[in-house]
Every structure is written in structure tokens, then in C-alpha cells.
Amino acid sequence: MASRPKATILDIAREAGVSKSTVSLVLQGSGLIRPETALKVRKAIEDVGYVYNRGAANLRKAHSNVIGMVINDLTNPFFAELAVGMERVFQSAGIVPFIANTAENPVRQEEVLKSLMEQGVAGLIVSPARGTTPGAFRRLETAGVPVVFAMRRLPDSRIPVIAPDNHRGAYLAAAHLIGKGHRRLAFFGGTADLVVYQERLGGFREACETLGIARRDVLVVEGETSRRGGIACLETALAMPEPPTAALCFNDAVAFGVMLALRKRGLEPGADFAVVGFDDVVEAEHYMPALTSVSVDTAGLGERAAHVMLKMIQSRTTRAEDHIGAVNLVVRESCGPDRRARNTPAGMGDAA
Amino acid sequence: MASRPKATILDIAREAGVSKSTVSLVLQGSGLIRPETALKVRKAIEDVGYVYNRGAANLRKAHSNVIGMVINDLTNPFFAELAVGMERVFQSAGIVPFIANTAENPVRQEEVLKSLMEQGVAGLIVSPARGTTPGAFRRLETAGVPVVFAMRRLPDSRIPVIAPDNHRGAYLAAAHLIGKGHRRLAFFGGTADLVVYQERLGGFREACETLGIARRDVLVVEGETSRRGGIACLETALAMPEPPTAALCFNDAVAFGVMLALRKRGLEPGADFAVVGFDDVVEAEHYMPALTSVSVDTAGLGERAAHVMLKMIQSRTTRAEDHIGAVNLVVRESCGPDRRARNTPAGMGDAA
DNA sequence: CCCTATAAATGGAACGTTCCAATAAATCAA
DNA sequence: TTGATTTATTGGAACGTTCCATTTATAGGG
């Protein structure tokens, strides 16, 4: 039962007693074929165990219905959610997207991109890896392959971006913290080479300035965007002479790390130190205590990105508008008021 | 800057003043070409912005260096880890695997499989969706495409399987619980249509029997294999006249749900009710309390699966040995002794 | 009954590679 | 010098589709 030479369109033709062109027409669901003939052909297709050779077809057609999704960290549930959103819309368009992981490695990303191009993808949705060089996508551009960036953007590049309103989200979070009476705030995690980082930090800073927090009372600690990074950030912060009483974290993973580290020191997240996350991954709600986080509607952004992609392909353009998704702060239990401020300004809300 | 007709091997040939065959040889890194000629060609390749057309090449070569990974639930970090393991070994073999998600939907799986076959994959690593029909992979078999199942197996099928020793893992976990003094045990989550379920439940049952737990003291509650499923299972169990005091959960997600539900009822996981998970995802360690779980070395299994796949492709066979991975119980804080048994048999270990 | 219009089916060139067989150029032995 | 051998390069057929231009069959109009 070794692999006999695979059946082609000609085998079908012979089997059904028609020409290869007729078979091709049937395969494409053309209405030009008499129903009975089509039936005969379809039966033959079954009989010979035919599998369509898309490679051969693309050789003539030059556009391939394959869409690639290049993701920088598959183990972050955040990106999995993004992927799921996209898949929803591609599925209903009869497209199976292929996902590839770059593991936050620009070299790997290069390989992945190359491979996808060789495959002749119709379009690419990419969340670029950290440290992507500006030229990394030129190849794609000159080849005229539509690309959209999801969640992350590159400094210069004119590739359309689908991302949440990072600035606003961070502003909201910081304002919430300040409203709770906190006066010494921190921003934990992330590194300045990410545009997202700058946006989020920018929003945070603006809130602090506007709402009267002195420059020297805001602490910024860069770090890995992971649980481990969060742990490290907290350690650093608490070692300061006048440590902050609340922190906005670059993302939820960092926030989880911070909560963990607090617990390890016998501090209660929320009561002893307020923490806010960013992204609002599903686990945020289920954490203990539940994490206050900036919700960005990840799956929704995924859908959006997919729609934009589809439209670009259809109108065979390589340009599209950016889309900045709405965000909102989901208040849960991880940020009570500043303890030391309890007897001062805003005195409500601490019922239980 | 519209997309001009893309460059082919002939354009390169013209540019470099050689024949297309020479270019082809250079592309394949053949040693038959004079270094200076190769250099000239490579320069031309750069100049014309050439991108290799793998589809056209495969038309002649008939084997495609594309490997697909079909995963049933991308949002489960467990599978993301599996994917990462595989990618490690494929990367070093110069292969970019394409991942596709079936979202636990057999119909979707069918589409995904079809699409991958049309793409001419060299091999497939699959974690089949629940409810996969026995015939779903026949197409692949008759086409002679190597397939390996990862983590899950299908009832009949002779496709090789890479999976952890589910039976043993469950046995270990149950034995641990019994050793802690628990006498009324439960198995939470999962449904009988999964082979994995039967294996895990089997191990659990065997431990109970061997170690003298009466049949009527073991409770089995089926349910979704998610946090939500875990919550539901616990509710059901506690509503029983004589509820269990400990549970082995089908996987970590279920265990997290159980812990959550316990907390909601004011019970402390570990102290008031013991819970053990399965898979030992990274979060298990970081939970509060840290979850005792059966570690299956997910990434390792992924690597293994990838190696087996590579070997199958190389030896152009469609058969391979099953591989059952070692497991071990990682004891953390989520399962203390049975409270009511505290003054009876094993009296140590409860220091703090 | 012939002509035209419509419907259904078909042959052949083209797509961008690979690879075999063949050629051309360079080297060597005699 | 000549033929044999090695080293580099090349033309052309083939891979499995699509699609245009034709052909053939069927129907309709006068």
C-alpha cells in the first residue's frame, strides 16, 4: 500500500470520460457544466482519491487564498485570543489561516516571513517581534503582499496597524489609581524599544501630570513582559527609599508577577499595594484577587485585523487605515485605596 | 509602485547573463557552479527582488518541506507549550511549521486538514478534535502523508501516538491523595468520548481499588475541560450527601476552576479540600495556592513528536512506534491531608 | 431546411521550477 | 596534435493546474 503516483486532474478526466478542462471547471464550481456531467466528474474525483494541488493552480492564478499570521509569542494567551478572533472571520470566508510563531526572535521572524512568502501567501497579519529591523518588511512591500500589523507597530513603517488605544487605556488606569488616593505611582515592565511601551507609558505620564502627581513621585521600572519581569519590578520598587503604593503594569502577565511577589512578602495585593494590569486576559477575572485591568477586546481586534486584510486583498491594495480600538478599565479587586491616605481626601467606597 | 510582474528565475538568468538552469543550481546551493558565477547570480537575485516560488518547485519535486501542526485548542496554554517544543526541533531542521487551530470542532478540522493537504504538506502533527470520526484521516493515509498524533489518540487508528503515560499519572495522583488520608475521592472533568479520559480515569480507579477505597466512595463527575467545567464539577460534588474531600482533575484548567469555586464558598483549597491537576502548565506553579499536578513534560513531548515526524519523512514511511512519555507528580500546596483524618493515621507534615 | 444564437465541452499554451541529457570549455596523458 | 577525462554550463521536457480560443451539439427563428 505504498504511495502510488497521486491522482491528477487527468486521471479524473479519463475515469469520467471527459476532458481535463471539464474537470477543472467542475472543480471551480462553474455553472457552465451540465449538472449530470458535473455529477459524473464528482464521482470520479471520489473514486480516484484525488487531492487538489493548490501549488499547481497558483502557478497560473497567481493569488493563493493562503493567509499567514505571524505571532511573536504563542504562549501568551493574549495572542492566542487574537488568533482566535481572526480565525472566526477567516473561517466564514472559507480561508484557513496558517499561524507561525516567531518567539520574539527577529531572526526567526525573518525565516518565517521568507517561508510564508515562498508559499505565496495572499496576505499577512503580523505582530512583529521585538527588535524587528526597519527593513524587515521591505521585501513584502516590494512584492506587493498586503500586510497588517496587529497590536504592535514599527517606528517608521506605513503598514496599517490594528491596535488598542494604549495611551488612553494607561491614562484611565492611572487616573483610577490617583482617584483612589495614591500619590506615589509606578509603571512596571516593558522596555522602551517597543512602541506600545511608549504609548502606555505616555498615557500614564500624562495622567500623572494632569492630575497633579509630582514628577519625582512617579517611578518607572523597565523589565521583562512576563510574570518573572513583574516579580523583579516589584523587588526593585520596594527597595526604594520612598516606594510607590500602586503600580500600573505593562501587561497582565507582569501584573500577575507583581501580585505573586507581594504575596511572597506577606503583602496583600489590593489592600497593601494596588496593581492594575493591561490587556484583560481571561485569567485576570479569575485571579485571586481578581485583577483590575485595561480591557482591549483582543478577539475583536483580531476580527478587525482579519476584515481589513480581506478588504485589502479584495481591492488589491497594500494600504489601509489604521484602526485604534476602544479600551476600558475593568475595575476588580486588585486596587484598593492608598492605606495611608485612608483618613484624608476621598473617604468613600471602602465599605466591606 | 503597483506590483509589477514578479521576478522569476529567468529574469535572474538574463540579469546575470547565464542560463536558468545555472540559476536553479545556485538556488539549490549546488557545488557544481564556479564560485564567481554563483556570486554573480546571487547579486542578480538581490537586484531583481526575487522570491522563490515553492509551489512551482514542488510541482517537480513532489515533496515540500512544509509541516503542519493541527491543534485542537490554541487558547489552552498547554497546547501552546506543545507547539513551542515542536518548533524548537523543526527550526534546527530549517523547517517552518504551520500551525492551524481546529477549536475542538471536527468540521473545522476537516477543512483544515483538506487545506493542508492541498498545500502539499510533507507531514502532519495532530492533536485531534473531540468527536473526530474514525474516517477523518483516511484521506491522509491513502495519500501516504505521514501523520503523528500528539497527546490524544483515536480509538481504532494505527497512526503513531506521542502521549504521556496518562494511566500512571492518574495512579500516582490518586495514590498521593489516599496517602494523605483521603477516603472519599472524586475525578472531575472530561468526557468519556476522549481516550485520554479513559486512560486517566482508569489509572485513578486502579489506584482506588488497589489502595482499598470502596467503589461507592469514588465519585466521577464529567464536565467541560475548562475552568468553567471545574466550577460546575465542584458544585455538583458538594451537593452530594457525602461529598468527597479530594479530587483529581482531568487537567489543570479544571483544577483552577475547582479552586476558584472553593474560594467562592469560603473554603481553602488544600486545607479544606485537596485538588490535584494534570499537565502541570506553567501557571500551576504560580497559582495561589500552588497547584499539585501531574507533570507531563509537554514541550518534551512536542520535541519527540517532531523528531518522529522528521524520521518518518526521511524514511518515507507512514508508520512509527508509539511513544509514551514519563510523568511525575509535582507536589505543591493544593492538597493537604483530609481534615477529619488529621488525628488518625499519618500525623506529620502539617507543621506551619 | 438553412442560418444564427446559445450551451456545453475541449485542446493547447502558459505558469516557474527541477533535472536529465547534452554541450562546451578546460585539463591532461600519450 | 589527438583523444579521453573532468569541470561548468545549458536546452528542453515535465510537473498539475487555469483559461482563452475553438469546436461540437442543441435549440430557435424564419
mmCIF file of C-alpha atoms in Angstrom, chain A:
data_model
loop_
_atom_site.group_PDB
_atom_site.id
_atom_site.type_symbol
_atom_site.label_atom_id
_atom_site.label_comp_id
_atom_site.label_asym_id
_atom_site.label_seq_id
_atom_site.Cartn_x
_atom_site.Cartn_y
_atom_site.Cartn_z
ATOM 1 C CA MET A 1 0.000 0.000 0.000
ATOM 2 C CA ALA A 2 2.878 2.338 -0.777
ATOM 3 C CA SER A 3 2.134 5.758 -2.162
ATOM 4 C CA ARG A 4 1.214 5.232 -5.784
ATOM 5 C CA PRO A 5 1.644 8.267 -8.005
ATOM 6 C CA LYS A 6 -1.026 10.667 -6.858
ATOM 7 C CA ALA A 7 -4.075 11.225 -8.978
ATOM 8 C CA THR A 8 -4.294 14.311 -11.125
ATOM 9 C CA ILE A 9 -6.983 16.076 -12.948
ATOM 10 C CA LEU A 10 -6.215 13.920 -15.995
ATOM 11 C CA ASP A 11 -6.885 10.716 -14.129
ATOM 12 C CA ILE A 12 -10.243 12.091 -13.207
ATOM 13 C CA ALA A 13 -10.886 13.070 -16.783
ATOM 14 C CA ARG A 14 -10.090 9.595 -18.014
ATOM 15 C CA GLU A 15 -12.184 7.998 -15.311
ATOM 16 C CA ALA A 16 -15.166 10.192 -16.062
ATOM 17 C CA GLY A 17 -14.721 10.183 -19.799
ATOM 18 C CA VAL A 18 -14.436 13.940 -20.187
ATOM 19 C CA SER A 19 -11.625 16.367 -20.828
ATOM 20 C CA LYS A 20 -9.334 17.823 -18.184
ATOM 21 C CA SER A 21 -10.816 21.257 -18.844
ATOM 22 C CA THR A 22 -14.217 19.989 -17.881
ATOM 23 C CA VAL A 23 -12.836 18.606 -14.659
ATOM 24 C CA SER A 24 -11.166 21.891 -13.922
ATOM 25 C CA LEU A 25 -14.430 23.682 -14.471
ATOM 26 C CA VAL A 26 -16.245 21.349 -12.114
ATOM 27 C CA LEU A 27 -13.553 21.847 -9.502
ATOM 28 C CA GLN A 28 -14.182 25.551 -9.644
ATOM 29 C CA GLY A 29 -17.909 25.119 -9.425
ATOM 30 C CA SER A 30 -18.511 26.702 -12.786
ATOM 31 C CA GLY A 31 -22.137 26.869 -13.891
ATOM 32 C CA LEU A 32 -21.194 26.101 -17.451
ATOM 33 C CA ILE A 33 -21.238 22.386 -16.887
ATOM 34 C CA ARG A 34 -24.326 20.250 -17.310
ATOM 35 C CA PRO A 35 -25.367 19.005 -13.870
ATOM 36 C CA GLU A 36 -25.217 15.350 -14.881
ATOM 37 C CA THR A 37 -21.709 15.762 -16.197
ATOM 38 C CA ALA A 38 -20.665 17.512 -13.014
ATOM 39 C CA LEU A 39 -22.056 14.647 -11.014
ATOM 40 C CA LYS A 40 -20.177 12.112 -13.055
ATOM 41 C CA VAL A 41 -16.971 14.055 -12.548
ATOM 42 C CA ARG A 42 -17.511 14.433 -8.844
ATOM 43 C CA LYS A 43 -17.944 10.725 -8.533
ATOM 44 C CA ALA A 44 -14.718 10.109 -10.384
ATOM 45 C CA ILE A 45 -12.964 12.545 -8.060
ATOM 46 C CA GLU A 46 -14.067 10.452 -5.111
ATOM 47 C CA ASP A 47 -13.093 7.225 -6.818
ATOM 48 C CA VAL A 48 -9.530 8.099 -7.638
ATOM 49 C CA GLY A 49 -8.874 9.714 -4.232
ATOM 50 C CA TYR A 50 -7.920 12.996 -5.762
ATOM 51 C CA VAL A 51 -6.394 15.823 -3.794
ATOM 52 C CA TYR A 52 -6.298 19.244 -5.324
ATOM 53 C CA ASN A 53 -2.852 20.627 -5.971
ATOM 54 C CA ARG A 54 -3.019 24.227 -4.986
ATOM 55 C CA GLY A 55 0.580 24.811 -5.867
ATOM 56 C CA ALA A 56 -0.009 23.940 -9.479
ATOM 57 C CA ALA A 57 -3.131 26.036 -9.566
ATOM 58 C CA ASN A 58 -1.423 29.069 -8.113
ATOM 59 C CA LEU A 59 1.169 28.810 -10.797
ATOM 60 C CA ARG A 60 -1.486 30.032 -13.177
ATOM 61 C CA LYS A 61 -3.726 32.013 -10.915
ATOM 62 C CA ALA A 62 -1.087 33.962 -9.048
ATOM 63 C CA HIS A 63 -3.124 34.540 -5.948
ATOM 64 C CA SER A 64 -3.388 31.946 -3.301
ATOM 65 C CA ASN A 65 -6.081 32.220 -0.629
ATOM 66 C CA VAL A 66 -3.475 31.430 2.000
ATOM 67 C CA ILE A 67 -3.197 33.965 4.751
ATOM 68 C CA GLY A 68 -0.437 33.875 7.291
ATOM 69 C CA MET A 69 -0.492 35.022 10.876
ATOM 70 C CA VAL A 70 2.869 35.754 12.360
ATOM 71 C CA ILE A 71 2.798 35.941 16.100
ATOM 72 C CA ASN A 72 5.571 36.902 18.441
ATOM 73 C CA ASP A 73 4.631 34.822 21.439
ATOM 74 C CA LEU A 74 2.213 31.989 21.175
ATOM 75 C CA THR A 75 2.474 31.088 24.833
ATOM 76 C CA ASN A 76 0.964 34.398 25.826
ATOM 77 C CA PRO A 77 -2.758 33.665 25.978
ATOM 78 C CA PHE A 78 -3.294 37.187 24.823
ATOM 79 C CA PHE A 79 -2.061 36.338 21.354
ATOM 80 C CA ALA A 80 -3.961 33.116 21.276
ATOM 81 C CA GLU A 81 -7.119 35.166 21.804
ATOM 82 C CA LEU A 82 -6.098 37.456 18.997
ATOM 83 C CA ALA A 83 -5.609 34.435 16.759
ATOM 84 C CA VAL A 84 -8.989 33.073 17.666
ATOM 85 C CA GLY A 85 -10.681 36.335 16.734
ATOM 86 C CA MET A 86 -9.060 36.316 13.326
ATOM 87 C CA GLU A 87 -9.887 32.731 12.675
ATOM 88 C CA ARG A 88 -13.531 33.442 13.241
ATOM 89 C CA VAL A 89 -13.720 35.793 10.314
ATOM 90 C CA PHE A 90 -11.416 33.854 8.031
ATOM 91 C CA GLN A 91 -13.383 30.729 8.603
ATOM 92 C CA SER A 92 -16.553 32.326 7.373
ATOM 93 C CA ALA A 93 -14.637 33.456 4.295
ATOM 94 C CA GLY A 94 -13.578 29.890 3.658
ATOM 95 C CA ILE A 95 -9.940 30.592 4.387
ATOM 96 C CA VAL A 96 -7.677 28.620 6.654
ATOM 97 C CA PRO A 97 -5.067 30.917 8.126
ATOM 98 C CA PHE A 98 -1.672 29.489 8.935
ATOM 99 C CA ILE A 99 -0.136 30.576 12.173
ATOM 100 C CA ALA A 100 3.574 30.808 12.707
ATOM 101 C CA ASN A 101 5.404 31.704 15.862
ATOM 102 C CA THR A 102 8.488 33.876 15.994
ATOM 103 C CA ALA A 103 9.109 33.535 19.717
ATOM 104 C CA GLU A 104 10.060 37.193 19.875
ATOM 105 C CA ASN A 105 13.117 36.496 17.775
ATOM 106 C CA PRO A 106 13.789 38.754 14.778
ATOM 107 C CA VAL A 107 15.957 36.162 13.073
ATOM 108 C CA ARG A 108 13.308 33.543 13.378
ATOM 109 C CA GLN A 109 10.825 36.100 12.144
ATOM 110 C CA GLU A 110 12.904 36.624 9.056
ATOM 111 C CA GLU A 111 12.805 32.913 8.318
ATOM 112 C CA VAL A 112 9.110 32.693 8.931
ATOM 113 C CA LEU A 113 8.385 35.627 6.671
ATOM 114 C CA LYS A 114 10.566 34.187 3.948
ATOM 115 C CA SER A 115 8.907 30.819 4.149
ATOM 116 C CA LEU A 116 5.456 32.359 4.038
ATOM 117 C CA MET A 117 6.345 34.418 1.004
ATOM 118 C CA GLU A 118 7.726 31.427 -0.821
ATOM 119 C CA GLN A 119 4.455 29.737 -0.126
ATOM 120 C CA GLY A 120 2.846 32.589 -1.973
ATOM 121 C CA VAL A 121 0.616 33.950 0.757
ATOM 122 C CA ALA A 122 -2.145 36.318 -0.208
ATOM 123 C CA GLY A 123 -1.634 38.406 2.884
ATOM 124 C CA LEU A 124 -0.017 38.579 6.281
ATOM 125 C CA ILE A 125 -1.167 39.634 9.697
ATOM 126 C CA VAL A 126 1.796 40.253 11.868
ATOM 127 C CA SER A 127 2.575 41.097 15.427
ATOM 128 C CA PRO A 128 6.206 41.976 14.911
ATOM 129 C CA ALA A 129 8.887 40.615 17.191
ATOM 130 C CA ARG A 130 10.736 42.966 19.454
ATOM 131 C CA GLY A 131 13.823 44.331 17.808
ATOM 132 C CA THR A 132 12.481 43.968 14.289
ATOM 133 C CA THR A 133 14.691 45.975 11.973
ATOM 134 C CA PRO A 134 13.003 48.672 9.911
ATOM 135 C CA GLY A 135 13.831 46.896 6.663
ATOM 136 C CA ALA A 136 12.386 43.554 7.672
ATOM 137 C CA PHE A 137 9.189 44.092 5.751
ATOM 138 C CA ARG A 138 10.536 45.770 2.668
ATOM 139 C CA ARG A 139 10.602 42.504 0.809
ATOM 140 C CA LEU A 140 6.903 42.110 1.444
ATOM 141 C CA GLU A 141 6.243 45.643 0.334
ATOM 142 C CA THR A 142 8.090 45.373 -2.949
ATOM 143 C CA ALA A 143 6.341 42.085 -3.610
ATOM 144 C CA GLY A 144 3.047 43.881 -3.100
ATOM 145 C CA VAL A 145 1.812 41.488 -0.453
ATOM 146 C CA PRO A 146 -0.723 43.129 1.859
ATOM 147 C CA VAL A 147 0.425 43.230 5.446
ATOM 148 C CA VAL A 148 -1.265 44.499 8.548
ATOM 149 C CA PHE A 149 0.274 44.866 11.926
ATOM 150 C CA ALA A 150 -1.723 43.751 14.901
ATOM 151 C CA MET A 151 -1.192 45.074 18.408
ATOM 152 C CA ARG A 152 2.305 46.328 17.740
ATOM 153 C CA ARG A 153 3.632 48.846 15.291
ATOM 154 C CA LEU A 154 7.038 49.635 13.913
ATOM 155 C CA PRO A 155 8.522 53.087 14.421
ATOM 156 C CA ASP A 156 8.554 54.371 10.841
ATOM 157 C CA SER A 157 6.653 51.966 8.557
ATOM 158 C CA ARG A 158 3.472 52.823 6.720
ATOM 159 C CA ILE A 159 1.935 49.422 7.123
ATOM 160 C CA PRO A 160 -1.556 49.711 8.593
ATOM 161 C CA VAL A 161 -1.935 48.977 12.263
ATOM 162 C CA ILE A 162 -4.763 47.499 14.276
ATOM 163 C CA ALA A 163 -4.182 48.205 17.935
ATOM 164 C CA PRO A 164 -5.917 49.296 21.086
ATOM 165 C CA ASP A 165 -5.787 52.853 22.341
ATOM 166 C CA ASN A 166 -2.816 52.289 24.578
ATOM 167 C CA HIS A 167 -2.419 55.879 25.560
ATOM 168 C CA ARG A 168 -5.991 56.227 26.683
ATOM 169 C CA GLY A 169 -6.001 52.895 28.498
ATOM 170 C CA ALA A 170 -2.972 53.819 30.514
ATOM 171 C CA TYR A 171 -4.437 57.230 31.235
ATOM 172 C CA LEU A 172 -7.643 55.692 32.552
ATOM 173 C CA ALA A 173 -5.773 53.262 34.733
ATOM 174 C CA ALA A 174 -3.516 55.898 36.222
ATOM 175 C CA ALA A 175 -6.445 58.223 36.818
ATOM 176 C CA HIS A 176 -8.232 55.437 38.630
ATOM 177 C CA LEU A 177 -5.268 54.865 40.877
ATOM 178 C CA ILE A 178 -4.914 58.558 41.612
ATOM 179 C CA GLY A 179 -8.624 58.777 42.300
ATOM 180 C CA LYS A 180 -8.165 56.085 44.899
ATOM 181 C CA GLY A 181 -5.805 58.387 46.738
ATOM 182 C CA HIS A 182 -2.464 57.062 45.612
ATOM 183 C CA ARG A 183 0.251 59.687 45.337
ATOM 184 C CA ARG A 184 3.342 57.688 44.555
ATOM 185 C CA LEU A 185 2.851 55.600 41.449
ATOM 186 C CA ALA A 186 4.929 53.190 39.454
ATOM 187 C CA PHE A 187 4.909 51.852 35.928
ATOM 188 C CA PHE A 188 6.188 48.287 35.800
ATOM 189 C CA GLY A 189 7.590 46.184 32.994
ATOM 190 C CA GLY A 190 8.243 46.531 29.301
ATOM 191 C CA THR A 191 11.145 48.171 27.550
ATOM 192 C CA ALA A 192 11.428 51.410 25.657
ATOM 193 C CA ASP A 193 12.173 49.756 22.328
ATOM 194 C CA LEU A 194 8.519 48.848 21.966
ATOM 195 C CA VAL A 195 6.238 51.493 20.564
ATOM 196 C CA VAL A 196 3.429 50.077 22.668
ATOM 197 C CA TYR A 197 5.522 50.748 25.710
ATOM 198 C CA GLN A 198 5.953 54.357 24.813
ATOM 199 C CA GLU A 199 2.251 54.760 24.232
ATOM 200 C CA ARG A 200 1.272 53.181 27.505
ATOM 201 C CA LEU A 201 3.915 54.966 29.491
ATOM 202 C CA GLY A 202 2.914 58.186 27.756
ATOM 203 C CA GLY A 203 -0.690 57.847 28.852
ATOM 204 C CA PHE A 204 0.409 57.044 32.338
ATOM 205 C CA ARG A 205 2.689 60.061 32.490
ATOM 206 C CA GLU A 206 0.057 62.379 31.106
ATOM 207 C CA ALA A 207 -2.436 61.305 33.749
ATOM 208 C CA CYS A 208 0.107 61.876 36.475
ATOM 209 C CA GLU A 209 0.932 65.340 35.218
ATOM 210 C CA THR A 210 -2.630 66.413 34.611
ATOM 211 C CA LEU A 211 -3.816 65.132 37.952
ATOM 212 C CA GLY A 212 -1.071 66.704 39.958
ATOM 213 C CA ILE A 213 1.405 63.968 40.730
ATOM 214 C CA ALA A 214 4.903 65.318 41.110
ATOM 215 C CA ARG A 215 7.444 64.075 38.621
ATOM 216 C CA ARG A 216 9.649 62.656 41.347
ATOM 217 C CA ASP A 217 6.760 60.623 42.715
ATOM 218 C CA VAL A 218 6.448 58.523 39.621
ATOM 219 C CA LEU A 219 8.726 55.570 39.291
ATOM 220 C CA VAL A 220 9.340 53.735 36.057
ATOM 221 C CA VAL A 221 10.866 50.274 36.202
ATOM 222 C CA GLU A 222 11.567 48.536 32.928
ATOM 223 C CA GLY A 223 11.545 44.771 32.821
ATOM 224 C CA GLU A 224 10.549 41.613 31.030
ATOM 225 C CA THR A 225 6.926 41.476 29.984
ATOM 226 C CA SER A 226 6.292 38.289 31.902
ATOM 227 C CA ARG A 227 5.451 37.096 35.353
ATOM 228 C CA ARG A 228 9.105 36.951 36.151
ATOM 229 C CA GLY A 229 9.559 40.502 34.972
ATOM 230 C CA GLY A 230 6.788 41.610 37.296
ATOM 231 C CA ILE A 231 8.416 39.966 40.274
ATOM 232 C CA ALA A 232 11.685 41.701 39.541
ATOM 233 C CA CYS A 233 10.000 45.077 39.126
ATOM 234 C CA LEU A 234 8.306 44.860 42.480
ATOM 235 C CA GLU A 235 11.530 43.936 44.220
ATOM 236 C CA THR A 236 13.248 46.931 42.697
ATOM 237 C CA ALA A 237 10.435 49.275 43.605
ATOM 238 C CA LEU A 238 10.141 48.213 47.218
ATOM 239 C CA ALA A 239 13.849 48.656 47.682
ATOM 240 C CA MET A 240 13.462 52.377 47.013
ATOM 241 C CA PRO A 241 13.675 54.869 49.891
ATOM 242 C CA GLU A 242 10.104 56.017 49.304
ATOM 243 C CA PRO A 243 8.408 53.143 47.487
ATOM 244 C CA PRO A 244 5.249 53.602 45.444
ATOM 245 C CA THR A 245 1.894 52.422 46.764
ATOM 246 C CA ALA A 246 0.404 51.461 43.421
ATOM 247 C CA ALA A 247 1.508 50.323 40.006
ATOM 248 C CA LEU A 248 0.245 50.144 36.502
ATOM 249 C CA CYS A 249 1.758 47.136 34.807
ATOM 250 C CA PHE A 250 2.730 46.907 31.174
ATOM 251 C CA ASN A 251 0.523 43.868 30.774
ATOM 252 C CA ASP A 252 -1.363 41.310 32.781
ATOM 253 C CA ALA A 253 1.496 38.850 32.922
ATOM 254 C CA VAL A 254 3.603 41.462 34.675
ATOM 255 C CA ALA A 255 0.719 42.231 36.996
ATOM 256 C CA PHE A 256 0.373 38.581 37.956
ATOM 257 C CA GLY A 257 4.053 38.527 38.773
ATOM 258 C CA VAL A 258 3.714 41.604 40.931
ATOM 259 C CA MET A 259 0.815 40.123 42.876
ATOM 260 C CA LEU A 260 2.781 36.963 43.381
ATOM 261 C CA ALA A 261 5.778 38.853 44.690
ATOM 262 C CA LEU A 262 3.579 40.846 47.022
ATOM 263 C CA ARG A 263 2.141 37.681 48.478
ATOM 264 C CA LYS A 264 5.600 36.281 48.954
ATOM 265 C CA ARG A 265 6.413 39.301 51.095
ATOM 266 C CA GLY A 266 3.259 38.910 53.092
ATOM 267 C CA LEU A 267 1.567 41.854 51.438
ATOM 268 C CA GLU A 268 -1.980 41.667 50.164
ATOM 269 C CA PRO A 269 -2.458 42.865 46.581
ATOM 270 C CA GLY A 270 -5.215 45.441 46.589
ATOM 271 C CA ALA A 271 -5.128 46.272 50.242
ATOM 272 C CA ASP A 272 -1.417 46.867 50.733
ATOM 273 C CA PHE A 273 -0.408 47.749 47.216
ATOM 274 C CA ALA A 274 -2.650 48.488 44.284
ATOM 275 C CA VAL A 275 -1.964 46.852 40.969
ATOM 276 C CA VAL A 276 -3.568 47.339 37.589
ATOM 277 C CA GLY A 277 -2.890 45.208 34.543
ATOM 278 C CA PHE A 278 -3.223 45.769 30.851
ATOM 279 C CA ASP A 279 -4.936 43.578 28.203
ATOM 280 C CA ASP A 280 -7.513 41.966 30.473
ATOM 281 C CA VAL A 281 -6.769 38.375 29.545
ATOM 282 C CA VAL A 282 -9.362 35.837 30.641
ATOM 283 C CA GLU A 283 -7.373 34.843 33.687
ATOM 284 C CA ALA A 284 -7.468 38.358 35.085
ATOM 285 C CA GLU A 285 -11.022 37.818 36.187
ATOM 286 C CA HIS A 286 -10.168 34.538 37.831
ATOM 287 C CA TYR A 287 -7.155 35.623 39.748
ATOM 288 C CA MET A 288 -7.087 35.979 43.460
ATOM 289 C CA PRO A 289 -7.717 38.783 43.990
ATOM 290 C CA ALA A 290 -9.333 39.471 40.649
ATOM 291 C CA LEU A 291 -7.136 41.815 38.650
ATOM 292 C CA THR A 292 -8.239 45.284 37.679
ATOM 293 C CA SER A 293 -7.125 45.641 34.089
ATOM 294 C CA VAL A 294 -7.473 47.663 30.940
ATOM 295 C CA SER A 295 -9.650 45.671 28.608
ATOM 296 C CA VAL A 296 -8.697 45.896 24.959
ATOM 297 C CA ASP A 297 -11.134 43.463 23.335
ATOM 298 C CA THR A 298 -8.428 41.280 21.919
ATOM 299 C CA ALA A 299 -10.598 38.952 19.903
ATOM 300 C CA GLY A 300 -12.410 41.975 18.491
ATOM 301 C CA LEU A 301 -9.148 43.464 17.310
ATOM 302 C CA GLY A 302 -8.314 40.130 15.748
ATOM 303 C CA GLU A 303 -11.563 40.166 13.826
ATOM 304 C CA ARG A 304 -10.918 43.703 12.788
ATOM 305 C CA ALA A 305 -7.476 42.885 11.511
ATOM 306 C CA ALA A 306 -8.862 39.990 9.530
ATOM 307 C CA HIS A 307 -11.525 42.158 7.959
ATOM 308 C CA VAL A 308 -9.039 44.793 6.963
ATOM 309 C CA MET A 309 -6.858 42.098 5.464
ATOM 310 C CA LEU A 310 -9.718 40.667 3.458
ATOM 311 C CA LYS A 311 -10.595 44.072 2.148
ATOM 312 C CA MET A 312 -7.017 44.789 1.161
ATOM 313 C CA ILE A 313 -6.774 41.552 -0.747
ATOM 314 C CA GLN A 314 -10.047 42.143 -2.486
ATOM 315 C CA SER A 315 -9.184 45.649 -3.570
ATOM 316 C CA ARG A 316 -5.620 44.526 -4.283
ATOM 317 C CA THR A 317 -4.102 47.397 -2.417
ATOM 318 C CA THR A 318 -1.366 47.425 0.127
ATOM 319 C CA ARG A 319 -2.667 50.406 2.049
ATOM 320 C CA ALA A 320 -5.361 50.712 4.659
ATOM 321 C CA GLU A 321 -6.392 52.952 7.506
ATOM 322 C CA ASP A 322 -5.099 52.332 10.972
ATOM 323 C CA HIS A 323 -7.653 51.190 13.457
ATOM 324 C CA ILE A 324 -7.414 52.157 17.072
ATOM 325 C CA GLY A 325 -9.707 50.057 19.220
ATOM 326 C CA ALA A 326 -11.632 51.393 22.182
ATOM 327 C CA VAL A 327 -10.463 50.382 25.624
ATOM 328 C CA ASN A 328 -12.000 50.462 29.031
ATOM 329 C CA LEU A 329 -10.923 49.916 32.539
ATOM 330 C CA VAL A 330 -12.399 46.870 34.228
ATOM 331 C CA VAL A 331 -12.317 47.518 37.926
ATOM 332 C CA ARG A 332 -11.987 44.436 40.093
ATOM 333 C CA GLU A 333 -10.350 43.841 43.420
ATOM 334 C CA SER A 334 -6.662 44.363 42.951
ATOM 335 C CA CYS A 335 -6.538 48.026 43.802
ATOM 336 C CA GLY A 336 -7.941 49.423 46.977
ATOM 337 C CA PRO A 337 -7.227 52.970 48.147
ATOM 338 C CA ASP A 338 -3.872 54.044 49.463
ATOM 339 C CA ARG A 339 -3.812 52.949 53.079
ATOM 340 C CA ARG A 340 -2.043 55.981 54.397
ATOM 341 C CA ALA A 341 -4.486 58.239 52.626
ATOM 342 C CA ARG A 342 -7.485 56.499 54.088
ATOM 343 C CA ASN A 343 -8.259 59.264 56.549
ATOM 344 C CA THR A 344 -7.626 62.081 54.082
ATOM 345 C CA PRO A 345 -9.364 63.123 50.829
ATOM 346 C CA ALA A 346 -11.795 60.641 49.210
ATOM 347 C CA GLY A 347 -13.348 58.764 52.090
ATOM 348 C CA MET A 348 -15.933 56.526 50.451
ATOM 349 C CA GLY A 349 -16.009 53.162 48.772
ATOM 350 C CA ASP A 350 -14.228 51.113 51.392
ATOM 351 C CA ALA A 351 -17.385 49.533 52.771
ATOM 352 C CA ALA A 352 -16.600 45.867 53.407
#
